[in-house]
């Protein structure tokens, strides 16, 4: 639900927009994946209730939220206005006002209680040895594996699903232009462009650690232990080595949380296409080009236990480009004090790099006071 206020002063126009958004975030699975998940979830819950299994699944794979997005301010100046050409250019900025006043409406708010899992390899080894494993120990091993798997999914949800309703509280500055080339009273061509630069800011990110393979060889883990005579000193060093393996097993399975300075840098967008107007009906079709530069990450400060430096390269969003065709058909009805409008909008990605392809369909209702 988009709110907008616009005011004209001579050649100048000023407007402000802010969205109220219900954001659905969930994992998507194929039919075969869903059947496997249903089977595995029933094993985890120990029930045959489809409703209970569904609730369990939603807690791990869904994170819905509702709240306000960023406030966008725009100031434009009418440079040219003739019977054939209209041109406006100006500046805009995005104020980071986004916040969710309700998270986990359906599913979970994964970052609310984000804690790094733990593991005790010595305990697991003792449960599994000597074989054959007793029924009691098998049950304990199953519980450990189940809890570790659930923790892994929750950590993935915190990274992928728990997304900001805005631009992660980055302040942006930009410039834009809107132009209209008029052919006749029914036909024109709209050309629009925008450039945005995002101010760097510290964000919560997750990183894999750049481990040193030499630290995990048999010699590195055992030689120093075996060189000591049996006794407290050997046991203490062995325990130290096992704690090292415990910590690195967790950091291998779960990316490590850290505060990092993120510079999203800039985005550019260009749009061109004809518009046809016949009374209360309007058809606009065209081509849209969008590009976002590769972000830069620096000043990484771990908020969880870490031994090795972060793998910044793998955590950095690359250059991203999309080319789309779009269409919009709307009908409007004007009264003395209002303009009511209903529109059907759609777009299809023609090509992309660094980002996926999509098809979007929207039904838009609006009223101007």
Short mmCIF file of C-alpha atoms in Angstrom, two decimals:
data_model
loop_
_atom_site.label_atom_id
_atom_site.label_comp_id
_atom_site.label_asym_id
_atom_site.label_seq_id
_atom_site.Cartn_x
_atom_site.Cartn_y
_atom_site.Cartn_z
CA UNK A 1 0.00 0.00 0.00
CA UNK A 2 1.83 3.07 -1.29
CA UNK A 3 1.25 6.51 0.22
CA UNK A 4 2.28 9.57 -1.80
CA UNK A 5 2.12 13.32 -1.31
CA UNK A 6 2.88 15.63 -4.26
CA UNK A 7 2.96 19.42 -4.52
CA UNK A 8 3.76 21.74 -7.44
CA UNK A 9 5.33 25.20 -7.09
CA UNK A 10 5.67 26.80 -10.49
CA UNK A 11 8.24 24.74 -12.41
CA UNK A 12 9.16 22.73 -9.30
CA UNK A 13 7.46 19.61 -8.02
CA UNK A 14 8.05 17.85 -4.70
CA UNK A 15 6.78 14.46 -3.70
CA UNK A 16 7.27 11.89 -0.97
CA UNK A 17 6.34 8.19 -1.06
CA UNK A 18 6.40 5.46 1.57
CA UNK A 19 5.09 1.88 1.26
CA UNK A 20 3.29 -0.26 3.80
CA UNK A 21 4.28 -3.83 2.90
CA UNK A 22 3.26 -7.33 3.83
CA UNK A 23 6.31 -9.33 2.83
CA UNK A 24 6.09 -13.06 2.24
CA UNK A 25 9.44 -14.85 2.41
CA UNK A 26 9.61 -18.61 2.01
CA UNK A 27 11.59 -21.40 0.43
CA UNK A 28 10.23 -22.91 -2.78
CA UNK A 29 10.36 -26.63 -3.50
CA UNK A 30 9.52 -28.87 -6.45
CA UNK A 31 6.81 -31.53 -6.16
CA UNK A 32 9.41 -34.28 -5.62
CA UNK A 33 11.19 -32.22 -2.97
CA UNK A 34 7.89 -31.58 -1.18
CA UNK A 35 7.12 -35.32 -1.02
CA UNK A 36 10.56 -36.00 0.48
CA UNK A 37 10.11 -33.17 2.99
CA UNK A 38 6.70 -34.46 4.09
CA UNK A 39 8.20 -37.88 4.78
CA UNK A 40 11.19 -36.48 6.70
CA UNK A 41 9.08 -34.00 8.68
CA UNK A 42 6.74 -36.77 9.80
CA UNK A 43 9.83 -38.59 11.12
CA UNK A 44 10.93 -35.48 13.02
CA UNK A 45 7.53 -34.71 14.53
CA UNK A 46 6.65 -38.35 15.20
CA UNK A 47 3.01 -37.67 14.25
CA UNK A 48 0.71 -38.54 11.39
CA UNK A 49 -1.10 -35.20 11.58
CA UNK A 50 -0.72 -33.20 8.37
CA UNK A 51 -1.71 -30.04 10.28
CA UNK A 52 1.03 -30.52 12.90
CA UNK A 53 3.60 -31.29 10.20
CA UNK A 54 2.56 -28.16 8.31
CA UNK A 55 3.02 -25.97 11.39
CA UNK A 56 6.43 -27.52 12.02
CA UNK A 57 7.41 -26.89 8.40
CA UNK A 58 6.24 -23.25 8.49
CA UNK A 59 8.38 -22.56 11.55
CA UNK A 60 11.46 -23.61 9.57
CA UNK A 61 10.70 -22.38 6.04
CA UNK A 62 8.53 -19.24 6.27
CA UNK A 63 9.14 -15.75 7.63
CA UNK A 64 6.34 -13.23 6.94
CA UNK A 65 6.49 -9.64 8.18
CA UNK A 66 4.56 -6.39 7.87
CA UNK A 67 5.81 -2.83 8.20
CA UNK A 68 6.84 0.38 6.48
CA UNK A 69 9.54 0.64 3.84
CA UNK A 70 11.95 3.48 3.13
CA UNK A 71 10.75 7.06 2.60
CA UNK A 72 11.63 8.39 -0.86
CA UNK A 73 11.82 12.14 -1.43
CA UNK A 74 11.99 13.70 -4.89
CA UNK A 75 12.40 17.25 -6.17
CA UNK A 76 11.96 17.84 -9.91
CA UNK A 77 12.29 20.90 -12.13
CA UNK A 78 10.38 21.29 -15.40
CA UNK A 79 13.13 22.15 -17.86
CA UNK A 80 11.02 22.09 -21.00
CA UNK A 81 7.30 22.05 -21.76
CA UNK A 82 6.14 22.47 -25.38
CA UNK A 83 3.41 20.90 -27.48
CA UNK A 84 5.87 18.20 -28.53
CA UNK A 85 8.38 17.72 -25.70
CA UNK A 86 8.11 17.74 -21.91
CA UNK A 87 11.24 17.25 -19.81
CA UNK A 88 11.69 17.18 -16.04
CA UNK A 89 14.90 16.46 -14.12
CA UNK A 90 15.85 16.60 -10.49
CA UNK A 91 17.23 14.92 -7.43
CA UNK A 92 15.94 12.31 -5.05
CA UNK A 93 16.98 10.52 -1.89
CA UNK A 94 15.88 7.55 0.16
CA UNK A 95 15.61 7.98 3.91
CA UNK A 96 16.07 4.65 5.77
CA UNK A 97 12.78 4.57 7.66
CA UNK A 98 11.98 0.89 7.09
CA UNK A 99 10.92 -1.19 10.06
CA UNK A 100 8.71 -4.21 10.59
CA UNK A 101 6.22 -3.78 13.43
CA UNK A 102 5.36 -7.47 13.24
CA UNK A 103 7.68 -10.34 12.24
CA UNK A 104 7.05 -14.04 12.02
CA UNK A 105 3.32 -13.49 11.39
CA UNK A 106 3.45 -16.81 9.60
CA UNK A 107 6.52 -18.89 10.33
CA UNK A 108 9.43 -17.55 12.40
CA UNK A 109 11.51 -14.46 13.04
CA UNK A 110 14.81 -16.30 12.72
CA UNK A 111 17.04 -13.46 13.88
CA UNK A 112 15.13 -12.83 17.09
CA UNK A 113 17.04 -15.56 18.91
CA UNK A 114 20.03 -16.06 16.63
CA UNK A 115 22.57 -18.18 18.48
CA UNK A 116 25.38 -20.26 17.09
CA UNK A 117 24.84 -24.03 17.54
CA UNK A 118 27.34 -26.18 19.43
CA UNK A 119 28.61 -29.72 18.97
CA UNK A 120 30.62 -32.14 21.14
CA UNK A 121 32.45 -34.62 18.92
CA UNK A 122 33.92 -36.46 21.90
CA UNK A 123 30.43 -37.12 23.27
CA UNK A 124 29.22 -38.30 19.85
CA UNK A 125 32.26 -40.58 19.48
CA UNK A 126 31.65 -42.12 22.90
CA UNK A 127 27.98 -42.75 22.06
CA UNK A 128 28.89 -44.53 18.82
CA UNK A 129 31.75 -46.64 20.24
CA UNK A 130 32.30 -49.43 20.73
CA UNK A 131 29.84 -50.96 18.24
CA UNK A 132 27.20 -52.28 18.20
CA UNK A 133 25.50 -49.08 19.41
CA UNK A 134 22.87 -49.61 22.09
CA UNK A 135 19.23 -48.60 21.41
CA UNK A 136 19.51 -45.83 24.02
CA UNK A 137 22.62 -44.39 22.37
CA UNK A 138 21.01 -44.64 18.93
CA UNK A 139 18.13 -42.54 20.23
CA UNK A 140 20.54 -39.96 21.64
CA UNK A 141 22.47 -39.82 18.36
CA UNK A 142 19.22 -39.34 16.46
CA UNK A 143 18.21 -36.45 18.74
CA UNK A 144 21.61 -34.81 18.25
CA UNK A 145 21.39 -35.17 14.46
CA UNK A 146 17.81 -33.89 14.41
CA UNK A 147 18.59 -30.82 16.51
CA UNK A 148 21.69 -30.04 14.46
CA UNK A 149 19.65 -30.25 11.24
CA UNK A 150 16.94 -27.96 12.64
CA UNK A 151 19.61 -25.47 13.75
CA UNK A 152 21.09 -25.54 10.24
CA UNK A 153 17.72 -24.72 8.66
CA UNK A 154 17.13 -21.90 11.17
CA UNK A 155 20.53 -20.40 10.38
CA UNK A 156 19.73 -20.62 6.65
CA UNK A 157 16.39 -18.92 7.33
CA UNK A 158 18.14 -16.11 9.21
CA UNK A 159 20.40 -15.53 6.20
CA UNK A 160 17.93 -15.97 3.34
CA UNK A 161 14.40 -15.37 4.63
CA UNK A 162 14.68 -12.66 7.26
CA UNK A 163 15.02 -9.78 4.82
CA UNK A 164 14.72 -6.03 5.29
CA UNK A 165 11.59 -4.20 4.15
CA UNK A 166 13.85 -1.49 2.74
CA UNK A 167 17.45 -1.09 1.63
CA UNK A 168 19.00 -2.35 4.89
CA UNK A 169 18.96 1.20 6.32
CA UNK A 170 21.25 2.65 3.68
CA UNK A 171 20.71 6.33 2.88
CA UNK A 172 20.71 6.90 -0.90
CA UNK A 173 21.24 9.97 -3.07
CA UNK A 174 20.32 10.16 -6.74
CA UNK A 175 19.26 12.03 -9.83
CA UNK A 176 16.50 11.37 -12.34
CA UNK A 177 14.85 12.62 -15.51
CA UNK A 178 11.39 12.09 -16.99
CA UNK A 179 10.67 13.03 -20.60
CA UNK A 180 7.66 12.79 -22.86
CA UNK A 181 7.80 12.99 -26.66
CA UNK A 182 4.33 13.80 -27.96
CA UNK A 183 3.27 12.57 -31.43
CA UNK A 184 -0.42 13.43 -31.23
CA UNK A 185 -3.20 13.69 -28.66
CA UNK A 186 -3.36 9.89 -28.32
CA UNK A 187 0.26 8.77 -28.68
CA UNK A 188 3.51 9.67 -26.97
CA UNK A 189 6.82 8.09 -25.96
CA UNK A 190 7.98 8.10 -22.36
CA UNK A 191 11.70 8.04 -21.56
CA UNK A 192 12.87 7.85 -17.94
CA UNK A 193 16.18 7.32 -16.17
CA UNK A 194 17.50 7.27 -12.62
CA UNK A 195 20.86 7.00 -10.88
CA UNK A 196 21.14 6.11 -7.17
CA UNK A 197 24.17 5.93 -4.90
CA UNK A 198 23.88 4.15 -1.54
CA UNK A 199 25.88 5.40 1.44
CA UNK A 200 27.99 2.63 3.10
CA UNK A 201 26.69 1.27 6.41
CA UNK A 202 27.39 -1.52 8.89
CA UNK A 203 25.15 -4.57 8.42
CA UNK A 204 24.79 -8.01 9.98
CA UNK A 205 26.23 -10.51 7.48
CA UNK A 206 27.25 -14.17 7.52
CA UNK A 207 30.62 -15.49 6.32
CA UNK A 208 32.38 -18.77 5.71
CA UNK A 209 35.85 -18.82 7.21
CA UNK A 210 38.99 -19.20 5.08
CA UNK A 211 40.46 -22.22 6.83
CA UNK A 212 44.05 -23.38 6.56
CA UNK A 213 44.04 -27.01 5.30
CA UNK A 214 47.40 -27.67 6.99
CA UNK A 215 45.68 -27.30 10.39
CA UNK A 216 43.48 -30.30 9.70
CA UNK A 217 46.02 -32.94 8.71
CA UNK A 218 46.49 -36.02 10.86
CA UNK A 219 49.97 -34.82 11.81
CA UNK A 220 48.73 -31.38 12.91
CA UNK A 221 45.99 -32.91 15.06
CA UNK A 222 47.76 -35.93 16.55
CA UNK A 223 51.56 -35.67 16.43
CA UNK A 224 51.90 -33.24 19.33
CA UNK A 225 49.43 -35.31 21.39
CA UNK A 226 51.20 -38.60 20.70
CA UNK A 227 54.57 -37.05 21.53
CA UNK A 228 53.48 -36.55 25.15
CA UNK A 229 53.51 -39.36 27.69
CA UNK A 230 50.14 -40.57 28.94
CA UNK A 231 48.87 -38.30 31.68
CA UNK A 232 47.10 -34.99 32.40
CA UNK A 233 49.21 -32.98 29.92
CA UNK A 234 48.36 -35.32 27.04
CA UNK A 235 44.66 -35.34 27.98
CA UNK A 236 44.58 -31.55 28.16
CA UNK A 237 46.17 -31.18 24.71
CA UNK A 238 43.85 -33.81 23.25
CA UNK A 239 40.87 -31.94 24.70
CA UNK A 240 42.21 -28.73 23.17
CA UNK A 241 42.46 -30.39 19.75
CA UNK A 242 38.91 -31.75 20.07
CA UNK A 243 37.60 -28.29 21.02
CA UNK A 244 39.34 -26.97 17.91
CA UNK A 245 37.53 -29.58 15.78
CA UNK A 246 34.21 -28.82 17.52
CA UNK A 247 34.51 -25.11 16.72
CA UNK A 248 35.53 -25.69 13.11
CA UNK A 249 32.81 -28.29 12.51
CA UNK A 250 30.23 -25.68 13.53
CA UNK A 251 31.80 -22.93 11.40
CA UNK A 252 31.92 -25.36 8.45
CA UNK A 253 28.22 -26.20 8.77
CA UNK A 254 27.00 -22.73 9.79
CA UNK A 255 28.24 -19.43 8.32
CA UNK A 256 29.53 -17.15 11.07
CA UNK A 257 27.67 -13.93 11.94
CA UNK A 258 29.60 -10.67 11.74
CA UNK A 259 29.09 -6.92 11.56
CA UNK A 260 30.52 -5.63 8.28
CA UNK A 261 30.69 -2.31 6.51
CA UNK A 262 28.76 -2.75 3.27
CA UNK A 263 28.95 -0.34 0.34
CA UNK A 264 26.13 -1.17 -2.13
CA UNK A 265 27.49 1.63 -4.34
CA UNK A 266 25.16 2.54 -7.22
CA UNK A 267 22.16 1.53 -9.30
CA UNK A 268 21.05 2.83 -12.69
CA UNK A 269 17.73 2.33 -14.45
CA UNK A 270 16.52 3.34 -17.90
CA UNK A 271 13.04 2.93 -19.32
CA UNK A 272 11.61 3.73 -22.76
CA UNK A 273 8.35 2.90 -24.50
CA UNK A 274 5.23 4.24 -26.23
CA UNK A 275 2.03 5.17 -24.46
CA UNK A 276 -1.42 5.17 -26.07
CA UNK A 277 -4.34 7.02 -24.50
CA UNK A 278 -7.97 6.77 -25.62
CA UNK A 279 -10.32 8.60 -23.29
CA UNK A 280 -10.31 6.87 -19.92
CA UNK A 281 -8.09 4.02 -21.15
CA UNK A 282 -4.29 3.99 -21.26
CA UNK A 283 -1.80 1.42 -22.59
CA UNK A 284 1.92 1.72 -21.86
CA UNK A 285 4.45 -0.81 -23.15
CA UNK A 286 8.20 -0.61 -23.19
CA UNK A 287 11.68 -1.77 -22.32
CA UNK A 288 13.45 -1.45 -18.95
CA UNK A 289 17.17 -1.77 -18.24
CA UNK A 290 18.46 -2.05 -14.66
CA UNK A 291 22.02 -2.42 -13.37
CA UNK A 292 23.47 -2.63 -9.85
CA UNK A 293 27.21 -2.47 -9.25
CA UNK A 294 29.12 -5.04 -7.23
CA UNK A 295 29.03 -4.21 -3.54
CA UNK A 296 32.11 -3.83 -1.38
CA UNK A 297 32.52 -5.36 2.08
CA UNK A 298 35.13 -4.26 4.62
CA UNK A 299 35.77 -3.95 8.37
CA UNK A 300 34.33 -7.38 9.17
CA UNK A 301 33.97 -7.88 12.94
CA UNK A 302 32.78 -11.30 14.05
CA UNK A 303 29.96 -11.40 16.59
CA UNK A 304 30.46 -15.16 17.07
CA UNK A 305 33.54 -17.23 17.83
CA UNK A 306 35.89 -17.39 14.83
CA UNK A 307 39.47 -18.53 14.27
CA UNK A 308 40.07 -17.75 10.61
CA UNK A 309 39.51 -14.68 8.39
CA UNK A 310 36.16 -14.32 6.57
CA UNK A 311 35.64 -15.34 2.97
CA UNK A 312 34.57 -11.88 1.80
CA UNK A 313 34.62 -12.72 -1.91
CA UNK A 314 31.94 -15.43 -1.62
CA UNK A 315 29.74 -13.19 0.55
CA UNK A 316 29.84 -10.22 -1.82
CA UNK A 317 26.88 -9.52 -4.10
CA UNK A 318 28.15 -9.34 -7.70
CA UNK A 319 27.30 -6.95 -10.51
CA UNK A 320 23.68 -7.51 -11.48
CA UNK A 321 21.87 -6.58 -14.70
CA UNK A 322 18.33 -7.17 -15.93
CA UNK A 323 16.61 -6.35 -19.22
CA UNK A 324 12.81 -6.47 -19.24
CA UNK A 325 9.79 -5.79 -21.37
CA UNK A 326 6.73 -4.52 -19.56
CA UNK A 327 3.12 -3.61 -20.16
CA UNK A 328 0.50 -1.60 -18.28
CA UNK A 329 -3.17 -1.19 -19.09
CA UNK A 330 -5.30 1.05 -16.91
CA UNK A 331 -8.69 2.67 -16.69
CA UNK A 332 -9.34 5.88 -14.76
CA UNK A 333 -12.43 7.73 -13.67
CA UNK A 334 -12.22 11.38 -12.68
CA UNK A 335 -14.55 13.27 -10.37
CA UNK A 336 -14.37 16.84 -9.08
CA UNK A 337 -12.10 15.88 -6.18
CA UNK A 338 -10.73 12.39 -7.01
CA UNK A 339 -9.19 10.32 -9.76
CA UNK A 340 -9.84 6.60 -9.41
CA UNK A 341 -7.62 4.19 -11.32
CA UNK A 342 -7.39 0.42 -11.82
CA UNK A 343 -4.47 -1.06 -13.74
CA UNK A 344 -3.08 -4.41 -14.83
CA UNK A 345 0.74 -4.55 -14.95
CA UNK A 346 3.14 -7.24 -16.06
CA UNK A 347 6.79 -7.64 -16.97
CA UNK A 348 9.06 -10.40 -18.28
CA UNK A 349 12.83 -10.68 -18.00
CA UNK A 350 14.56 -10.90 -21.38
CA UNK A 351 18.08 -11.41 -20.06
CA UNK A 352 20.01 -11.08 -16.83
CA UNK A 353 23.38 -11.60 -15.19
CA UNK A 354 24.22 -11.77 -11.50
CA UNK A 355 20.50 -12.04 -10.70
CA UNK A 356 17.67 -14.37 -11.63
CA UNK A 357 14.91 -14.10 -14.24
CA UNK A 358 11.29 -13.54 -13.34
CA UNK A 359 7.80 -12.80 -14.55
CA UNK A 360 5.64 -10.39 -12.54
CA UNK A 361 1.91 -9.74 -12.64
CA UNK A 362 0.16 -7.08 -10.60
CA UNK A 363 -3.29 -5.61 -10.12
CA UNK A 364 -3.04 -1.97 -9.05
CA UNK A 365 -5.76 0.16 -7.46
CA UNK A 366 -5.17 3.83 -6.75
CA UNK A 367 -6.97 7.04 -5.87
CA UNK A 368 -5.63 10.60 -6.17
CA UNK A 369 -7.09 13.25 -3.85
#
